[in-house]
Structure formats: structure tokens, C-alpha cells
Short mmCIF file of C-alpha atoms in Angstrom, two decimals:
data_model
loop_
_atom_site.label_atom_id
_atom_site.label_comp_id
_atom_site.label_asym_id
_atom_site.label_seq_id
_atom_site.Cartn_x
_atom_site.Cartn_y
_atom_site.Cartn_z
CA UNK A 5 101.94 101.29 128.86
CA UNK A 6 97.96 100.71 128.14
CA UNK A 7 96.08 104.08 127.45
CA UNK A 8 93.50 105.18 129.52
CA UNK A 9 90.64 103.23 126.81
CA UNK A 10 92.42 100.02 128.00
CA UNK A 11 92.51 100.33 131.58
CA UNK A 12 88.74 101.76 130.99
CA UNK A 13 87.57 98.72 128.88
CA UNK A 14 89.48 96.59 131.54
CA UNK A 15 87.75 97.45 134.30
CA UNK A 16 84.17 97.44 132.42
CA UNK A 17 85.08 93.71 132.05
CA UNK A 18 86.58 93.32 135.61
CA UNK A 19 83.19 94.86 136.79
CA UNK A 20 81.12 92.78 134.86
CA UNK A 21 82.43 89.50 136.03
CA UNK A 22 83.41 90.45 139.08
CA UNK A 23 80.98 91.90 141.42
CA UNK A 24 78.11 94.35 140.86
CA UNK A 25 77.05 95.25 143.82
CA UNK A 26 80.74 96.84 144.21
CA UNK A 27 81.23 100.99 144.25
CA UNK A 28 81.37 101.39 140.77
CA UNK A 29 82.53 105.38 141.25
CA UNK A 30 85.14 104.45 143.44
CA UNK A 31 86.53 101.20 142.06
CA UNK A 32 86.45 102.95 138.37
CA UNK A 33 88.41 106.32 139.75
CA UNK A 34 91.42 104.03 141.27
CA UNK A 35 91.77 102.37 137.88
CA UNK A 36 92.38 106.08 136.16
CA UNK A 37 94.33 107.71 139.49
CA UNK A 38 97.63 105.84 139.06
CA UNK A 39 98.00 107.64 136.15
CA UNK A 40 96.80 111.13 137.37
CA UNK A 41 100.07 110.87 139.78
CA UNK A 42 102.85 113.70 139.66
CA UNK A 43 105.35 110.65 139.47
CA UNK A 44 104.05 107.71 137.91
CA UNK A 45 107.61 105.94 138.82
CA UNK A 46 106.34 105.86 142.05
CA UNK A 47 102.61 105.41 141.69
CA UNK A 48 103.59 102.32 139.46
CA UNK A 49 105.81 100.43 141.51
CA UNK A 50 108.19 100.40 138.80
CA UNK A 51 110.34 97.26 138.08
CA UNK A 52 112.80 95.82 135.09
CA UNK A 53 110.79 93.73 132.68
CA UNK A 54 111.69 90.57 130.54
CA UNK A 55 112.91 92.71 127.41
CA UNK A 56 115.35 95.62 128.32
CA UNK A 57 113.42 98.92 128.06
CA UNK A 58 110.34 98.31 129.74
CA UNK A 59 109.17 98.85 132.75
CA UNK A 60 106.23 97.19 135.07
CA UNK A 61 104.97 97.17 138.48
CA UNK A 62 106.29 95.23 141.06
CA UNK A 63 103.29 93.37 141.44
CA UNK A 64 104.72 91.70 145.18
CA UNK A 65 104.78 94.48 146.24
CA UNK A 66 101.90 96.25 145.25
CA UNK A 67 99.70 93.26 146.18
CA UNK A 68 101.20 93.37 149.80
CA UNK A 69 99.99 97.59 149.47
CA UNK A 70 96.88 98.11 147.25
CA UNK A 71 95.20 94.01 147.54
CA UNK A 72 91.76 94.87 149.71
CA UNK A 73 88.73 93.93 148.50
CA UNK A 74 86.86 95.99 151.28
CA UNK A 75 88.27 98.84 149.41
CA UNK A 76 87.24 100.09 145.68
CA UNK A 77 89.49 102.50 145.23
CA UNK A 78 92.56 100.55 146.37
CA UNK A 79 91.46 97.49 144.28
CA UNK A 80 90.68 99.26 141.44
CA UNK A 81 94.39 100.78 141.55
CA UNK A 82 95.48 97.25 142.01
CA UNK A 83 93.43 96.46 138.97
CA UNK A 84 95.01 99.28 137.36
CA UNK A 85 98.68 98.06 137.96
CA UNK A 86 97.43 94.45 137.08
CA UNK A 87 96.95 95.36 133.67
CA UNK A 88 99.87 97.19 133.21
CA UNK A 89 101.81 94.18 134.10
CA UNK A 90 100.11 91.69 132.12
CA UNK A 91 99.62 93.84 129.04
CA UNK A 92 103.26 94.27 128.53
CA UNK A 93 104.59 91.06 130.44
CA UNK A 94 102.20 88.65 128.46
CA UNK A 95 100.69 90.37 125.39
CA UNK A 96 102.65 93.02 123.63
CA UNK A 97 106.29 91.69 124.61
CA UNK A 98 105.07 88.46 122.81
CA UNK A 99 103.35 89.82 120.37
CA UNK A 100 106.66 91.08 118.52
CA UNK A 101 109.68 90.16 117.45
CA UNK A 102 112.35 92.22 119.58
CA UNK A 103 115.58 92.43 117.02
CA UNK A 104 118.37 93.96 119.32
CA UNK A 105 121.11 93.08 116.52
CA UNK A 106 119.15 95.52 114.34
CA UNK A 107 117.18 97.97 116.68
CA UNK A 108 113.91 96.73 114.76
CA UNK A 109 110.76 96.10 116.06
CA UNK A 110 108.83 93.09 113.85
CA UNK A 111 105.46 91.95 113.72
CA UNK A 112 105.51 88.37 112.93
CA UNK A 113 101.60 88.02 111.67
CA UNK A 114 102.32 89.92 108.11
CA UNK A 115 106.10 91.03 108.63
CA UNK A 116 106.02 94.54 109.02
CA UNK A 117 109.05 95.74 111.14
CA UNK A 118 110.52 99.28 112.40
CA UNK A 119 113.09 100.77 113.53
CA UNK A 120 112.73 100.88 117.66
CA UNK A 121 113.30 104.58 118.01
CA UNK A 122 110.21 104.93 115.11
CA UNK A 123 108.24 102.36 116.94
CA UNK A 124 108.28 104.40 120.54
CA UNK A 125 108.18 107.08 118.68
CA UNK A 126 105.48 110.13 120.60
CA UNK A 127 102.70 109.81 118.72
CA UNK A 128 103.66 113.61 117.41
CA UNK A 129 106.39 111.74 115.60
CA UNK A 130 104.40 109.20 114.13
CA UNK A 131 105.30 106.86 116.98
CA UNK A 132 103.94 103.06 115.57
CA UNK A 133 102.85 102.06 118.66
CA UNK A 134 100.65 104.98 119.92
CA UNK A 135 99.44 104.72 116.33
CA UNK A 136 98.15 101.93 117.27
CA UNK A 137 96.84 102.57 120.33
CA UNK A 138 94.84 105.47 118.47
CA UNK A 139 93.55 103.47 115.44
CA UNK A 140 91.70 100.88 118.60
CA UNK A 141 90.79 103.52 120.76
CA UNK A 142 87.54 103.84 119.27
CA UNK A 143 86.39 100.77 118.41
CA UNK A 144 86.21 99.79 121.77
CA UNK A 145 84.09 102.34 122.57
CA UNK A 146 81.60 101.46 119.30
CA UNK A 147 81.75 97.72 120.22
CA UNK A 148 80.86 98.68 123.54
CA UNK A 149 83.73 97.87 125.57
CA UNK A 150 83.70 101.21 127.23
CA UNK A 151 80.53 102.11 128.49
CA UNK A 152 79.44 106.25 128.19
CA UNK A 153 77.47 105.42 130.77
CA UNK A 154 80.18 104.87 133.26
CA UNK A 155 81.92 107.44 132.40
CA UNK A 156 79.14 109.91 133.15
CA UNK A 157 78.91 108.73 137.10
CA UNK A 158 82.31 109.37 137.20
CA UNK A 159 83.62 113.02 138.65
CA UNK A 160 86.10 114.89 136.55
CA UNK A 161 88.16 115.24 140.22
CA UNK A 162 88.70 112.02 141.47
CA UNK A 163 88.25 111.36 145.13
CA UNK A 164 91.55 110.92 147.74
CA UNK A 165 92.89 107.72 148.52
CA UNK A 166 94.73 108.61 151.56
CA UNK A 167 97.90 107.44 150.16
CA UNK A 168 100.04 110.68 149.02
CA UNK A 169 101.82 109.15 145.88
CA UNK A 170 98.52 108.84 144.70
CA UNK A 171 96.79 111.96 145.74
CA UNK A 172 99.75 114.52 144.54
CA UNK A 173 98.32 115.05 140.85
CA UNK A 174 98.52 116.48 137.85
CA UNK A 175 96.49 119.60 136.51
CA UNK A 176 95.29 117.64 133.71
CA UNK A 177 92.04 115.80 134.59
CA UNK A 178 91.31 112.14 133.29
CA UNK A 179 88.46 113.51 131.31
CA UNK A 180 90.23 116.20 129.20
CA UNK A 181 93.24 113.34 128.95
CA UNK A 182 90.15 111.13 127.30
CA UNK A 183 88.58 113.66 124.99
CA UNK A 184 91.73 114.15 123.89
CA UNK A 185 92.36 110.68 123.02
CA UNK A 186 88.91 110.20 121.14
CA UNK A 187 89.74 113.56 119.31
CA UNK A 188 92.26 111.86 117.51
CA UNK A 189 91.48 109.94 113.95
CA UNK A 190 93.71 107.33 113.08
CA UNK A 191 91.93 104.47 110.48
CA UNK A 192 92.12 100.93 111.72
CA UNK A 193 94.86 99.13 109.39
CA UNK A 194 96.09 96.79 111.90
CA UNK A 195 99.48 97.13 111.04
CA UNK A 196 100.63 97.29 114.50
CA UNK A 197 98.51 96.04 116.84
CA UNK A 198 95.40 93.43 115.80
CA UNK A 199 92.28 94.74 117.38
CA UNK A 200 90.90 90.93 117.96
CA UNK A 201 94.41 89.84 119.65
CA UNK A 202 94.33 92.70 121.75
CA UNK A 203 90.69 92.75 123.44
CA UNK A 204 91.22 88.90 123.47
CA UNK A 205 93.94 89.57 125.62
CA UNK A 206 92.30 92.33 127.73
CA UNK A 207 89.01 90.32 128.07
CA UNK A 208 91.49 86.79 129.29
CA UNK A 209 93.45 89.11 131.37
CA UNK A 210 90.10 90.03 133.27
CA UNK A 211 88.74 86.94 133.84
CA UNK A 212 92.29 85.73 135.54
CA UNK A 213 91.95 88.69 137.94
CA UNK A 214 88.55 88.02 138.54
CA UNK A 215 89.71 84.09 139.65
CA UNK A 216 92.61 85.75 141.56
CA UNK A 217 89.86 87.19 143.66
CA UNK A 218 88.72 84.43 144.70
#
């Protein structure tokens, strides 16, 4: 569910805590590959979440797969699927109020609420969410939470992994997938999603993995 900014700003802060003397290339290019895959059901690991409707890795089993710290590219997938579980899990499930009675989506802090189809919405159709996701995107690069220079070391083909689910990919590289992303202007309004709660979350969410790694 994170964008690609997330997992990107994720792993800067996984990085930085975590171990520098690390391959930065490869542990960086498995944190963008699970989404490169030709079926990211698969490459995910997905699994049923708490609220009906989403969807997050089974993190059992893709601890048991991808958990090998003598291996950058297979932690940084790990990393990858980390966040995916903990975003949703334990920061945007709680972050809203999830009215099934009504099919509305509410946001406690100032009230705002939505229809669910609106709120999932592509962000063609004004989708809330992925308005939101926009509106943050760069912000974290200006506060520095992505780092240009990372992602000039990084090729715009990604290297193998030897596993196939992750090396059958799309056409679309993770570079034109970004420029696309930072081509789009959305104003911050925080309507949606609170920029502060959000990279607090990322940045806690980091320093638990780095602990785990212990």
C-alpha cells in the first residue's frame, strides 16, 4: 500500500541506523523490486488483514524466505515487505475510523469522512487516499528524507535476485514509476493523511526493524 517515496524514505532511515558499511545499491534495489514483479500477489506474500479489504504480507513466512543479513538484496525485500505490513497493520488502519454500517471512511483528527469507494478511489478519480499519498510525496524529498543522491547510484534495471517471482518484471522501470510520481502537484492540506503522523510512523517503524536485527 506505501508508494515507492515511502519504501524509499524507509530504507534511507533503515540505512542510516542500521549499518553503513552495507551494499547500499543492492540493499536499496530489493526495497523497489517487490514492486517491479509481474504479480505482486505473489511477490507480497499476500495475507487477510485486521479490517476486511486489505491485504499484507505474510510476514512468517517471508521471514522464514527473504530474513539474511549476508544478503542486501534479500533483506532489503524483507525491508520492503516489513513496511508494507506495518504501514497498514499499525498506522493507516488506526489512523481512521472504518464505518462498515455506512461504507465511510473518517478521519477522527478534524472529522472529515468519505465514502470508501471515493476514498480508494485511482488517483484518476480523485481517489482520497492516493491524494494523499501525492500531496507528501514531495515533502519528503525537500525535508530530505529521500536522498537524490541515492537514487543516482541506483541502475534504472535492477539486478536479479535469483528468485523468479521476483525477477519476472514489468516493462515499467522504478525510475519512470518515480518521475512520474514527483510529476504530479497536489498542495499539502492534510486532509487525509498528516505529514508529521506519517514520517513519525515511518521513522518508529525503522528503528523497530533496525532492533529486530539485532
Amino acid at each position: 500500500m506505501p508508494g515507492i517515496m515511502y519504501h524509499l524514505s524507509f530504507a534511507e532511515e533503515v540505512y542510516r541506523l542500521a549499518n553503513p558499511e552495507m551494499d547500499k545499491v543492492a540493499f536499496f534495489s530489493g526495497n523497489l523490486i517487490p514492486d517491479l514483479a509481474t504479480d505482486k500477489k505473489l511477490s507480497h506474500h499476500r495475507a487477510s488483514a485486521s479490517v476486511n479489504g486489505f491485504f499484507i504480507p505474510d510476514m512468517k513466512f517471508v521471514k522464514s524466505k527473504l530474513f539474511d543479513l549476508g544478503n542486501p538484496i534479500k533483506l532489503g525485500i524483507f525491508c520492503h515487505l516489513y513496511l508494507d505490513y506495518r504501514f497498514i497493520e499499525d498506522y493507516l488502519i488506526p489512523e481512521f475510523i472504518w464505518d462498515k454500517e455506512n461504507m465511510r471512511v473518517i478521519n477522527p483528527r478534524n472529522g472529515n469522512s468519505w465514502p470508501v469507494a471515493e476514498f480508494f478511489a485511482k488517483p484518476a478519480q480523485g481517489g482520497i487516499l492516493y491524494n494523499g499519498y501525492t500531496q507528501i510525496n514531495k515533502r519528503l524529498l525537500e525535508d530530505g528524507h529521500v536522498n537524490f543522491d541515492t537514487l543516482k547510484m541506483l541502475p534504472e534495471i535492477l539486478p536479479d535476485t535469483g528468485i523468479p517471482v521476483y525477477d519476472s518484471r514489468r516493462e515499467k522501470t522504478w525510475r519512470e514509476e518515480l518521475n512520474g510520481y514527483l510529476s504530479e502537484d497536489a498542495p499539502y492540506t492534510g486532509e487525509a493523511l498528516d505529514y508529521d503522523r506519517l514520517w513519525k510512523a515511518i521513522s518508529t517503524f525503522a528503528t523497530q526493524f533496525v532492533e529486530e536485527l539485532a
